[in-house]
PDB file of N, CA and C in Angstrom:
ATOM      1  N   UNK A 302       2.578  -5.467  19.088  1.00  0.00           N
ATOM      2  CA  UNK A 302       3.758  -6.130  18.580  1.00  0.00           C
ATOM      3  C   UNK A 302       3.318  -7.436  17.913  1.00  0.00           C
ATOM      4  N   UNK A 303       3.988  -7.768  16.784  1.00  0.00           N
ATOM      5  CA  UNK A 303       3.651  -8.987  16.064  1.00  0.00           C
ATOM      6  C   UNK A 303       4.826  -9.377  15.174  1.00  0.00           C
ATOM      7  N   UNK A 304       4.818 -10.592  14.713  1.00  0.00           N
ATOM      8  CA  UNK A 304       5.805 -11.078  13.756  1.00  0.00           C
ATOM      9  C   UNK A 304       5.332 -10.667  12.363  1.00  0.00           C
ATOM     10  N   UNK A 305       6.191 -10.050  11.570  1.00  0.00           N
ATOM     11  CA  UNK A 305       5.786  -9.556  10.254  1.00  0.00           C
ATOM     12  C   UNK A 305       5.197 -10.650   9.375  1.00  0.00           C
ATOM     13  N   UNK A 306       5.588 -11.892   9.591  1.00  0.00           N
ATOM     14  CA  UNK A 306       5.092 -13.005   8.770  1.00  0.00           C
ATOM     15  C   UNK A 306       3.628 -13.330   9.049  1.00  0.00           C
ATOM     16  N   UNK A 307       3.066 -12.743  10.113  1.00  0.00           N
ATOM     17  CA  UNK A 307       1.639 -12.918  10.387  1.00  0.00           C
ATOM     18  C   UNK A 307       0.772 -12.150   9.395  1.00  0.00           C
ATOM     19  N   UNK A 308       1.350 -11.147   8.743  1.00  0.00           N
ATOM     20  CA  UNK A 308       0.638 -10.364   7.736  1.00  0.00           C
ATOM     21  C   UNK A 308       0.780 -11.064   6.393  1.00  0.00           C
ATOM     22  N   UNK A 309      -0.352 -11.307   5.728  1.00  0.00           N
ATOM     23  CA  UNK A 309      -0.332 -12.009   4.450  1.00  0.00           C
ATOM     24  C   UNK A 309       0.305 -11.135   3.369  1.00  0.00           C
ATOM     25  N   UNK A 310       1.261 -11.698   2.634  1.00  0.00           N
ATOM     26  CA  UNK A 310       1.885 -11.002   1.514  1.00  0.00           C
ATOM     27  C   UNK A 310       0.924 -11.001   0.332  1.00  0.00           C
ATOM     28  N   UNK A 311       0.845  -9.843  -0.341  1.00  0.00           N
ATOM     29  CA  UNK A 311      -0.023  -9.695  -1.503  1.00  0.00           C
ATOM     30  C   UNK A 311       0.792  -9.165  -2.669  1.00  0.00           C
ATOM     31  N   UNK A 312       0.332  -9.481  -3.870  1.00  0.00           N
ATOM     32  CA  UNK A 312       0.985  -8.902  -5.056  1.00  0.00           C
ATOM     33  C   UNK A 312       0.887  -7.385  -4.947  1.00  0.00           C
ATOM     34  N   UNK A 313       1.991  -6.702  -5.189  1.00  0.00           N
ATOM     35  CA  UNK A 313       2.054  -5.270  -4.933  1.00  0.00           C
ATOM     36  C   UNK A 313       1.112  -4.462  -5.811  1.00  0.00           C
ATOM     37  N   UNK A 314       1.098  -4.664  -7.122  1.00  0.00           N
ATOM     38  CA  UNK A 314       0.235  -3.914  -8.019  1.00  0.00           C
ATOM     39  C   UNK A 314       0.354  -4.489  -9.417  1.00  0.00           C
ATOM     40  N   UNK A 315      -0.490  -4.027 -10.316  1.00  0.00           N
ATOM     41  CA  UNK A 315      -0.424  -4.465 -11.709  1.00  0.00           C
ATOM     42  C   UNK A 315       0.863  -3.948 -12.349  1.00  0.00           C
ATOM     43  N   UNK A 316       1.426  -4.721 -13.243  1.00  0.00           N
ATOM     44  CA  UNK A 316       2.590  -4.292 -13.991  1.00  0.00           C
ATOM     45  C   UNK A 316       3.921  -4.609 -13.331  1.00  0.00           C
ATOM     46  N   UNK A 317       3.889  -5.245 -12.169  1.00  0.00           N
ATOM     47  CA  UNK A 317       5.131  -5.625 -11.495  1.00  0.00           C
ATOM     48  C   UNK A 317       5.440  -7.087 -11.822  1.00  0.00           C
ATOM     49  N   UNK A 318       6.655  -7.499 -11.498  1.00  0.00           N
ATOM     50  CA  UNK A 318       7.036  -8.892 -11.707  1.00  0.00           C
ATOM     51  C   UNK A 318       7.615  -9.447 -10.417  1.00  0.00           C
ATOM     52  N   UNK A 319       7.000 -10.504  -9.911  1.00  0.00           N
ATOM     53  CA  UNK A 319       7.520 -11.215  -8.737  1.00  0.00           C
ATOM     54  C   UNK A 319       7.735 -10.306  -7.527  1.00  0.00           C
ATOM     55  N   UNK A 320       6.801  -9.398  -7.268  1.00  0.00           N
ATOM     56  CA  UNK A 320       6.905  -8.439  -6.169  1.00  0.00           C
ATOM     57  C   UNK A 320       5.714  -8.603  -5.235  1.00  0.00           C
ATOM     58  N   UNK A 321       6.019  -8.869  -3.953  1.00  0.00           N
ATOM     59  CA  UNK A 321       4.982  -9.036  -2.931  1.00  0.00           C
ATOM     60  C   UNK A 321       5.179  -7.992  -1.838  1.00  0.00           C
ATOM     61  N   UNK A 322       4.071  -7.573  -1.221  1.00  0.00           N
ATOM     62  CA  UNK A 322       4.140  -6.552  -0.172  1.00  0.00           C
ATOM     63  C   UNK A 322       3.304  -6.975   1.030  1.00  0.00           C
ATOM     64  N   UNK A 323       3.789  -6.617   2.204  1.00  0.00           N
ATOM     65  CA  UNK A 323       3.047  -6.742   3.456  1.00  0.00           C
ATOM     66  C   UNK A 323       2.946  -5.338   4.050  1.00  0.00           C
ATOM     67  N   UNK A 324       1.752  -4.847   4.297  1.00  0.00           N
ATOM     68  CA  UNK A 324       1.554  -3.556   4.961  1.00  0.00           C
ATOM     69  C   UNK A 324       1.628  -3.816   6.456  1.00  0.00           C
ATOM     70  N   UNK A 325       2.730  -3.437   7.086  1.00  0.00           N
ATOM     71  CA  UNK A 325       2.981  -3.759   8.494  1.00  0.00           C
ATOM     72  C   UNK A 325       2.382  -2.747   9.460  1.00  0.00           C
ATOM     73  N   UNK A 326       2.555  -1.473   9.185  1.00  0.00           N
ATOM     74  CA  UNK A 326       2.007  -0.417  10.043  1.00  0.00           C
ATOM     75  C   UNK A 326       1.245   0.539   9.143  1.00  0.00           C
ATOM     76  N   UNK A 327      -0.021   0.819   9.511  1.00  0.00           N
ATOM     77  CA  UNK A 327      -0.907   1.593   8.644  1.00  0.00           C
ATOM     78  C   UNK A 327      -1.764   2.558   9.459  1.00  0.00           C
ATOM     79  N   UNK A 328      -2.521   3.384   8.752  1.00  0.00           N
ATOM     80  CA  UNK A 328      -3.465   4.301   9.400  1.00  0.00           C
ATOM     81  C   UNK A 328      -4.493   3.535  10.218  1.00  0.00           C
ATOM     82  N   UNK A 329      -4.850   2.337   9.753  1.00  0.00           N
ATOM     83  CA  UNK A 329      -5.827   1.517  10.478  1.00  0.00           C
ATOM     84  C   UNK A 329      -5.325   1.129  11.866  1.00  0.00           C
ATOM     85  N   UNK A 330      -4.010   1.228  12.083  1.00  0.00           N
ATOM     86  CA  UNK A 330      -3.414   0.930  13.388  1.00  0.00           C
ATOM     87  C   UNK A 330      -3.138   2.222  14.161  1.00  0.00           C
ATOM     88  N   UNK A 331      -3.707   3.324  13.671  1.00  0.00           N
ATOM     89  CA  UNK A 331      -3.537   4.657  14.270  1.00  0.00           C
ATOM     90  C   UNK A 331      -2.166   5.260  14.013  1.00  0.00           C
ATOM     91  N   UNK A 332      -1.460   4.804  13.003  1.00  0.00           N
ATOM     92  CA  UNK A 332      -0.202   5.443  12.591  1.00  0.00           C
ATOM     93  C   UNK A 332      -0.582   6.599  11.667  1.00  0.00           C
ATOM     94  N   UNK A 333      -0.582   7.799  12.198  1.00  0.00           N
ATOM     95  CA  UNK A 333      -1.075   8.962  11.459  1.00  0.00           C
ATOM     96  C   UNK A 333      -0.053   9.569  10.510  1.00  0.00           C
ATOM     97  N   UNK A 334       1.225   9.366  10.754  1.00  0.00           N
ATOM     98  CA  UNK A 334       2.242  10.088   9.998  1.00  0.00           C
ATOM     99  C   UNK A 334       2.945   9.279   8.915  1.00  0.00           C
ATOM    100  N   UNK A 335       2.925   7.952   9.007  1.00  0.00           N
ATOM    101  CA  UNK A 335       3.651   7.153   8.029  1.00  0.00           C
ATOM    102  C   UNK A 335       3.078   5.750   7.972  1.00  0.00           C
ATOM    103  N   UNK A 336       3.567   4.992   6.982  1.00  0.00           N
ATOM    104  CA  UNK A 336       3.244   3.570   6.862  1.00  0.00           C
ATOM    105  C   UNK A 336       4.552   2.807   6.704  1.00  0.00           C
ATOM    106  N   UNK A 337       4.572   1.564   7.182  1.00  0.00           N
ATOM    107  CA  UNK A 337       5.731   0.694   7.012  1.00  0.00           C
ATOM    108  C   UNK A 337       5.300  -0.529   6.210  1.00  0.00           C
ATOM    109  N   UNK A 338       6.090  -0.808   5.164  1.00  0.00           N
ATOM    110  CA  UNK A 338       5.793  -1.955   4.312  1.00  0.00           C
ATOM    111  C   UNK A 338       7.024  -2.846   4.219  1.00  0.00           C
ATOM    112  N   UNK A 339       6.782  -4.134   4.037  1.00  0.00           N
ATOM    113  CA  UNK A 339       7.858  -5.110   3.828  1.00  0.00           C
ATOM    114  C   UNK A 339       7.661  -5.692   2.438  1.00  0.00           C
ATOM    115  N   UNK A 340       8.689  -5.578   1.601  1.00  0.00           N
ATOM    116  CA  UNK A 340       8.616  -6.079   0.229  1.00  0.00           C
ATOM    117  C   UNK A 340       9.521  -7.286   0.046  1.00  0.00           C
ATOM    118  N   UNK A 341       9.081  -8.219  -0.798  1.00  0.00           N
ATOM    119  CA  UNK A 341       9.887  -9.338  -1.282  1.00  0.00           C
ATOM    120  C   UNK A 341       9.876  -9.261  -2.802  1.00  0.00           C
ATOM    121  N   UNK A 342      11.069  -9.243  -3.389  1.00  0.00           N
ATOM    122  CA  UNK A 342      11.186  -9.287  -4.851  1.00  0.00           C
ATOM    123  C   UNK A 342      11.944 -10.562  -5.208  1.00  0.00           C
ATOM    124  N   UNK A 343      11.274 -11.482  -5.879  1.00  0.00           N
ATOM    125  CA  UNK A 343      11.902 -12.732  -6.292  1.00  0.00           C
ATOM    126  C   UNK A 343      12.936 -12.452  -7.387  1.00  0.00           C
ATOM    127  N   UNK A 344      13.855 -13.397  -7.622  1.00  0.00           N
ATOM    128  CA  UNK A 344      14.836 -13.205  -8.692  1.00  0.00           C
ATOM    129  C   UNK A 344      14.170 -12.818 -10.015  1.00  0.00           C
ATOM    130  N   UNK A 345      14.795 -11.871 -10.705  1.00  0.00           N
ATOM    131  CA  UNK A 345      14.325 -11.295 -11.973  1.00  0.00           C
ATOM    132  C   UNK A 345      13.083 -10.419 -11.794  1.00  0.00           C
ATOM    133  N   UNK A 346      12.650 -10.182 -10.556  1.00  0.00           N
ATOM    134  CA  UNK A 346      11.475  -9.357 -10.314  1.00  0.00           C
ATOM    135  C   UNK A 346      11.807  -7.878 -10.258  1.00  0.00           C
ATOM    136  N   UNK A 347      10.751  -7.051 -10.326  1.00  0.00           N
ATOM    137  CA  UNK A 347      10.922  -5.604 -10.289  1.00  0.00           C
ATOM    138  C   UNK A 347       9.615  -4.916  -9.930  1.00  0.00           C
ATOM    139  N   UNK A 348       9.751  -3.692  -9.446  1.00  0.00           N
ATOM    140  CA  UNK A 348       8.592  -2.830  -9.218  1.00  0.00           C
ATOM    141  C   UNK A 348       8.366  -1.998 -10.481  1.00  0.00           C
ATOM    142  N   UNK A 349       7.280  -1.261 -10.514  1.00  0.00           N
ATOM    143  CA  UNK A 349       7.041  -0.348 -11.622  1.00  0.00           C
ATOM    144  C   UNK A 349       8.042   0.798 -11.580  1.00  0.00           C
ATOM    145  N   UNK A 350       8.358   1.361 -12.720  1.00  0.00           N
ATOM    146  CA  UNK A 350       9.079   2.622 -12.777  1.00  0.00           C
ATOM    147  C   UNK A 350       8.001   3.684 -12.603  1.00  0.00           C
ATOM    148  N   UNK A 351       7.994   4.357 -11.454  1.00  0.00           N
ATOM    149  CA  UNK A 351       6.878   5.235 -11.124  1.00  0.00           C
ATOM    150  C   UNK A 351       7.320   6.398 -10.243  1.00  0.00           C
ATOM    151  N   UNK A 352       6.386   7.301 -10.000  1.00  0.00           N
ATOM    152  CA  UNK A 352       6.615   8.446  -9.135  1.00  0.00           C
ATOM    153  C   UNK A 352       5.340   8.745  -8.357  1.00  0.00           C
ATOM    154  N   UNK A 353       5.489   9.410  -7.211  1.00  0.00           N
ATOM    155  CA  UNK A 353       4.346   9.857  -6.415  1.00  0.00           C
ATOM    156  C   UNK A 353       4.782  10.987  -5.489  1.00  0.00           C
ATOM    157  N   UNK A 354       3.842  11.665  -4.868  1.00  0.00           N
ATOM    158  CA  UNK A 354       4.170  12.885  -4.120  1.00  0.00           C
ATOM    159  C   UNK A 354       4.684  12.668  -2.692  1.00  0.00           C
ATOM    160  N   UNK A 355       5.132  11.489  -2.358  1.00  0.00           N
ATOM    161  CA  UNK A 355       5.679  11.272  -1.017  1.00  0.00           C
ATOM    162  C   UNK A 355       7.061  10.638  -1.128  1.00  0.00           C
ATOM    163  N   UNK A 356       7.889  10.862  -0.102  1.00  0.00           N
ATOM    164  CA  UNK A 356       9.233  10.303  -0.060  1.00  0.00           C
ATOM    165  C   UNK A 356       9.201   8.858   0.413  1.00  0.00           C
ATOM    166  N   UNK A 357      10.315   8.160   0.182  1.00  0.00           N
ATOM    167  CA  UNK A 357      10.505   6.787   0.664  1.00  0.00           C
ATOM    168  C   UNK A 357      11.792   6.734   1.481  1.00  0.00           C
ATOM    169  N   UNK A 358      11.758   5.982   2.541  1.00  0.00           N
ATOM    170  CA  UNK A 358      12.955   5.602   3.274  1.00  0.00           C
ATOM    171  C   UNK A 358      13.001   4.081   3.213  1.00  0.00           C
ATOM    172  N   UNK A 359      14.086   3.518   2.689  1.00  0.00           N
ATOM    173  CA  UNK A 359      14.181   2.084   2.418  1.00  0.00           C
ATOM    174  C   UNK A 359      15.415   1.511   3.099  1.00  0.00           C
ATOM    175  N   UNK A 360      15.256   0.331   3.695  1.00  0.00           N
ATOM    176  CA  UNK A 360      16.376  -0.396   4.278  1.00  0.00           C
ATOM    177  C   UNK A 360      16.398  -1.800   3.675  1.00  0.00           C
ATOM    178  N   UNK A 361      17.486  -2.138   2.996  1.00  0.00           N
ATOM    179  CA  UNK A 361      17.613  -3.450   2.360  1.00  0.00           C
ATOM    180  C   UNK A 361      18.030  -4.471   3.417  1.00  0.00           C
ATOM    181  N   UNK A 362      17.231  -5.519   3.564  1.00  0.00           N
ATOM    182  CA  UNK A 362      17.480  -6.560   4.558  1.00  0.00           C
ATOM    183  C   UNK A 362      18.250  -7.741   3.977  1.00  0.00           C
ATOM    184  N   UNK A 363      17.841  -8.171   2.774  1.00  0.00           N
ATOM    185  CA  UNK A 363      18.453  -9.342   2.132  1.00  0.00           C
ATOM    186  C   UNK A 363      18.450  -9.145   0.624  1.00  0.00           C
ATOM    187  N   UNK A 364      19.424  -9.755  -0.047  1.00  0.00           N
ATOM    188  CA  UNK A 364      19.447  -9.793  -1.503  1.00  0.00           C
ATOM    189  C   UNK A 364      20.207  -8.642  -2.141  1.00  0.00           C
ATOM    190  N   UNK A 365      20.445  -8.814  -3.437  1.00  0.00           N
ATOM    191  CA  UNK A 365      21.179  -7.838  -4.233  1.00  0.00           C
ATOM    192  C   UNK A 365      20.303  -7.338  -5.367  1.00  0.00           C
ATOM    193  N   UNK A 366      20.429  -6.055  -5.659  1.00  0.00           N
ATOM    194  CA  UNK A 366      19.644  -5.503  -6.750  1.00  0.00           C
ATOM    195  C   UNK A 366      20.106  -4.126  -7.112  1.00  0.00           C
ATOM    196  N   UNK A 367      19.217  -3.404  -7.781  1.00  0.00           N
ATOM    197  CA  UNK A 367      19.524  -2.020  -8.096  1.00  0.00           C
ATOM    198  C   UNK A 367      18.255  -1.193  -8.025  1.00  0.00           C
ATOM    199  N   UNK A 368      18.466   0.064  -7.703  1.00  0.00           N
ATOM    200  CA  UNK A 368      17.377   1.032  -7.712  1.00  0.00           C
ATOM    201  C   UNK A 368      17.645   1.965  -8.882  1.00  0.00           C
ATOM    202  N   UNK A 369      16.622   2.151  -9.696  1.00  0.00           N
ATOM    203  CA  UNK A 369      16.716   2.973 -10.895  1.00  0.00           C
ATOM    204  C   UNK A 369      15.953   4.264 -10.628  1.00  0.00           C
ATOM    205  N   UNK A 370      16.576   5.388 -10.918  1.00  0.00           N
ATOM    206  CA  UNK A 370      15.888   6.674 -10.816  1.00  0.00           C
ATOM    207  C   UNK A 370      16.012   7.388 -12.143  1.00  0.00           C
ATOM    208  N   UNK A 371      15.410   8.551 -12.243  1.00  0.00           N
ATOM    209  CA  UNK A 371      15.521   9.324 -13.482  1.00  0.00           C
ATOM    210  C   UNK A 371      16.941   9.836 -13.698  1.00  0.00           C
ATOM    211  N   UNK A 372      17.740   9.838 -12.630  1.00  0.00           N
ATOM    212  CA  UNK A 372      19.102  10.360 -12.700  1.00  0.00           C
ATOM    213  C   UNK A 372      20.156   9.275 -12.913  1.00  0.00           C
ATOM    214  N   UNK A 373      19.941   8.085 -12.316  1.00  0.00           N
ATOM    215  CA  UNK A 373      20.990   7.068 -12.319  1.00  0.00           C
ATOM    216  C   UNK A 373      20.454   5.704 -11.898  1.00  0.00           C
ATOM    217  N   UNK A 374      21.311   4.700 -12.003  1.00  0.00           N
ATOM    218  CA  UNK A 374      21.055   3.368 -11.478  1.00  0.00           C
ATOM    219  C   UNK A 374      22.139   3.076 -10.453  1.00  0.00           C
ATOM    220  N   UNK A 375      21.734   2.613  -9.267  1.00  0.00           N
ATOM    221  CA  UNK A 375      22.700   2.276  -8.227  1.00  0.00           C
ATOM    222  C   UNK A 375      22.411   0.886  -7.698  1.00  0.00           C
ATOM    223  N   UNK A 376      23.470   0.123  -7.461  1.00  0.00           N
ATOM    224  CA  UNK A 376      23.323  -1.217  -6.907  1.00  0.00           C
ATOM    225  C   UNK A 376      23.161  -1.148  -5.398  1.00  0.00           C
ATOM    226  N   UNK A 377      22.410  -2.123  -4.858  1.00  0.00           N
ATOM    227  CA  UNK A 377      22.271  -2.228  -3.411  1.00  0.00           C
ATOM    228  C   UNK A 377      22.527  -3.649  -2.957  1.00  0.00           C
ATOM    229  N   UNK A 378      22.793  -3.790  -1.668  1.00  0.00           N
ATOM    230  CA  UNK A 378      23.037  -5.088  -1.029  1.00  0.00           C
ATOM    231  C   UNK A 378      22.499  -4.988   0.395  1.00  0.00           C
ATOM    232  N   UNK A 379      22.474  -6.089   1.147  1.00  0.00           N
ATOM    233  CA  UNK A 379      21.998  -6.021   2.525  1.00  0.00           C
ATOM    234  C   UNK A 379      22.752  -4.952   3.315  1.00  0.00           C
ATOM    235  N   UNK A 380      22.001  -4.163   4.055  1.00  0.00           N
ATOM    236  CA  UNK A 380      22.574  -3.084   4.849  1.00  0.00           C
ATOM    237  C   UNK A 380      22.480  -1.724   4.183  1.00  0.00           C
ATOM    238  N   UNK A 381      22.183  -1.693   2.874  1.00  0.00           N
ATOM    239  CA  UNK A 381      22.060  -0.425   2.164  1.00  0.00           C
ATOM    240  C   UNK A 381      20.801   0.306   2.610  1.00  0.00           C
ATOM    241  N   UNK A 382      20.925   1.625   2.809  1.00  0.00           N
ATOM    242  CA  UNK A 382      19.795   2.497   3.125  1.00  0.00           C
ATOM    243  C   UNK A 382      19.611   3.454   1.952  1.00  0.00           C
ATOM    244  N   UNK A 383      18.367   3.613   1.517  1.00  0.00           N
ATOM    245  CA  UNK A 383      18.068   4.407   0.322  1.00  0.00           C
ATOM    246  C   UNK A 383      17.017   5.456   0.672  1.00  0.00           C
ATOM    247  N   UNK A 384      17.249   6.686   0.228  1.00  0.00           N
ATOM    248  CA  UNK A 384      16.242   7.751   0.353  1.00  0.00           C
ATOM    249  C   UNK A 384      15.796   8.144  -1.045  1.00  0.00           C
ATOM    250  N   UNK A 385      14.491   8.146  -1.267  1.00  0.00           N
ATOM    251  CA  UNK A 385      13.923   8.562  -2.544  1.00  0.00           C
ATOM    252  C   UNK A 385      13.044   9.781  -2.273  1.00  0.00           C
ATOM    253  N   UNK A 386      13.428  10.947  -2.788  1.00  0.00           N
ATOM    254  CA  UNK A 386      12.640  12.158  -2.556  1.00  0.00           C
ATOM    255  C   UNK A 386      11.257  12.078  -3.206  1.00  0.00           C
ATOM    256  N   UNK A 387      10.337  12.846  -2.676  1.00  0.00           N
ATOM    257  CA  UNK A 387       8.996  12.958  -3.264  1.00  0.00           C
ATOM    258  C   UNK A 387       9.124  13.408  -4.715  1.00  0.00           C
ATOM    259  N   UNK A 388       8.333  12.808  -5.584  1.00  0.00           N
ATOM    260  CA  UNK A 388       8.308  13.199  -6.986  1.00  0.00           C
ATOM    261  C   UNK A 388       9.410  12.610  -7.848  1.00  0.00           C
ATOM    262  N   UNK A 389      10.336  11.837  -7.266  1.00  0.00           N
ATOM    263  CA  UNK A 389      11.421  11.246  -8.064  1.00  0.00           C
ATOM    264  C   UNK A 389      10.993   9.897  -8.630  1.00  0.00           C
ATOM    265  N   UNK A 390      11.147   9.726  -9.933  1.00  0.00           N
ATOM    266  CA  UNK A 390      10.820   8.456 -10.573  1.00  0.00           C
ATOM    267  C   UNK A 390      11.797   7.391 -10.071  1.00  0.00           C
ATOM    268  N   UNK A 391      11.280   6.181  -9.788  1.00  0.00           N
ATOM    269  CA  UNK A 391      12.129   5.137  -9.226  1.00  0.00           C
ATOM    270  C   UNK A 391      11.571   3.746  -9.514  1.00  0.00           C
ATOM    271  N   UNK A 392      12.470   2.766  -9.419  1.00  0.00           N
ATOM    272  CA  UNK A 392      12.123   1.364  -9.613  1.00  0.00           C
ATOM    273  C   UNK A 392      13.150   0.513  -8.872  1.00  0.00           C
ATOM    274  N   UNK A 393      12.696  -0.576  -8.256  1.00  0.00           N
ATOM    275  CA  UNK A 393      13.583  -1.539  -7.596  1.00  0.00           C
ATOM    276  C   UNK A 393      13.617  -2.806  -8.442  1.00  0.00           C
ATOM    277  N   UNK A 394      14.837  -3.345  -8.635  1.00  0.00           N
ATOM    278  CA  UNK A 394      15.017  -4.558  -9.430  1.00  0.00           C
ATOM    279  C   UNK A 394      15.888  -5.555  -8.672  1.00  0.00           C
ATOM    280  N   UNK A 395      15.499  -6.817  -8.720  1.00  0.00           N
ATOM    281  CA  UNK A 395      16.325  -7.887  -8.151  1.00  0.00           C
ATOM    282  C   UNK A 395      17.269  -8.352  -9.246  1.00  0.00           C
ATOM    283  N   UNK A 396      18.573  -8.238  -9.018  1.00  0.00           N
ATOM    284  CA  UNK A 396      19.549  -8.670 -10.016  1.00  0.00           C
ATOM    285  C   UNK A 396      20.294  -9.921  -9.576  1.00  0.00           C
ATOM    286  N   UNK A 397      19.883 -10.490  -8.428  1.00  0.00           N
ATOM    287  CA  UNK A 397      20.571 -11.649  -7.895  1.00  0.00           C
ATOM    288  C   UNK A 397      19.780 -12.931  -8.060  1.00  0.00           C
ATOM    289  N   UNK A 398      20.224 -13.967  -7.343  1.00  0.00           N
ATOM    290  CA  UNK A 398      19.576 -15.279  -7.405  1.00  0.00           C
ATOM    291  C   UNK A 398      18.747 -15.574  -6.156  1.00  0.00           C
ATOM    292  N   UNK A 399      18.741 -14.646  -5.189  1.00  0.00           N
ATOM    293  CA  UNK A 399      17.971 -14.804  -3.949  1.00  0.00           C
ATOM    294  C   UNK A 399      16.913 -13.713  -3.864  1.00  0.00           C
ATOM    295  N   UNK A 400      15.924 -13.923  -3.045  1.00  0.00           N
ATOM    296  CA  UNK A 400      14.865 -12.931  -2.842  1.00  0.00           C
ATOM    297  C   UNK A 400      15.454 -11.672  -2.209  1.00  0.00           C
ATOM    298  N   UNK A 401      15.072 -10.512  -2.760  1.00  0.00           N
ATOM    299  CA  UNK A 401      15.405  -9.233  -2.137  1.00  0.00           C
ATOM    300  C   UNK A 401      14.291  -8.919  -1.135  1.00  0.00           C
ATOM    301  N   UNK A 402      14.680  -8.591   0.092  1.00  0.00           N
ATOM    302  CA  UNK A 402      13.719  -8.212   1.133  1.00  0.00           C
ATOM    303  C   UNK A 402      14.095  -6.830   1.633  1.00  0.00           C
ATOM    304  N   UNK A 403      13.095  -5.937   1.704  1.00  0.00           N
ATOM    305  CA  UNK A 403      13.385  -4.608   2.230  1.00  0.00           C
ATOM    306  C   UNK A 403      12.181  -4.011   2.930  1.00  0.00           C
ATOM    307  N   UNK A 404      12.485  -3.107   3.871  1.00  0.00           N
ATOM    308  CA  UNK A 404      11.471  -2.309   4.538  1.00  0.00           C
ATOM    309  C   UNK A 404      11.383  -0.966   3.833  1.00  0.00           C
ATOM    310  N   UNK A 405      10.164  -0.467   3.676  1.00  0.00           N
ATOM    311  CA  UNK A 405       9.947   0.823   3.042  1.00  0.00           C
ATOM    312  C   UNK A 405       8.983   1.623   3.906  1.00  0.00           C
ATOM    313  N   UNK A 406       9.410   2.812   4.295  1.00  0.00           N
ATOM    314  CA  UNK A 406       8.567   3.725   5.067  1.00  0.00           C
ATOM    315  C   UNK A 406       8.102   4.842   4.147  1.00  0.00           C
ATOM    316  N   UNK A 407       6.809   5.157   4.218  1.00  0.00           N
ATOM    317  CA  UNK A 407       6.273   6.267   3.420  1.00  0.00           C
ATOM    318  C   UNK A 407       5.405   7.138   4.311  1.00  0.00           C
TER     319      UNK A 407
END
């Protein structure tokens, strides 16, 4: 058990804007089936529009934004739960004035 803030936040990847990630639970901790990540997206920030062969389970903790998929754009707020199927193109965007914080399980 630990406080998530003990894990150093890192820039998520190239091509993103104002997006930081903390890998909270990983294979290195003997989690064989999934990983848990904590993301912070600063105002006007976004993730890449991308796809990969695994699903996402996301819980929005703070902030307002939208998730973009190949099918639609939907707004989210604190308390929103999002499921992204494997292979679906997606992107998270902060549309508010506060940091968006969310947990993502893969």
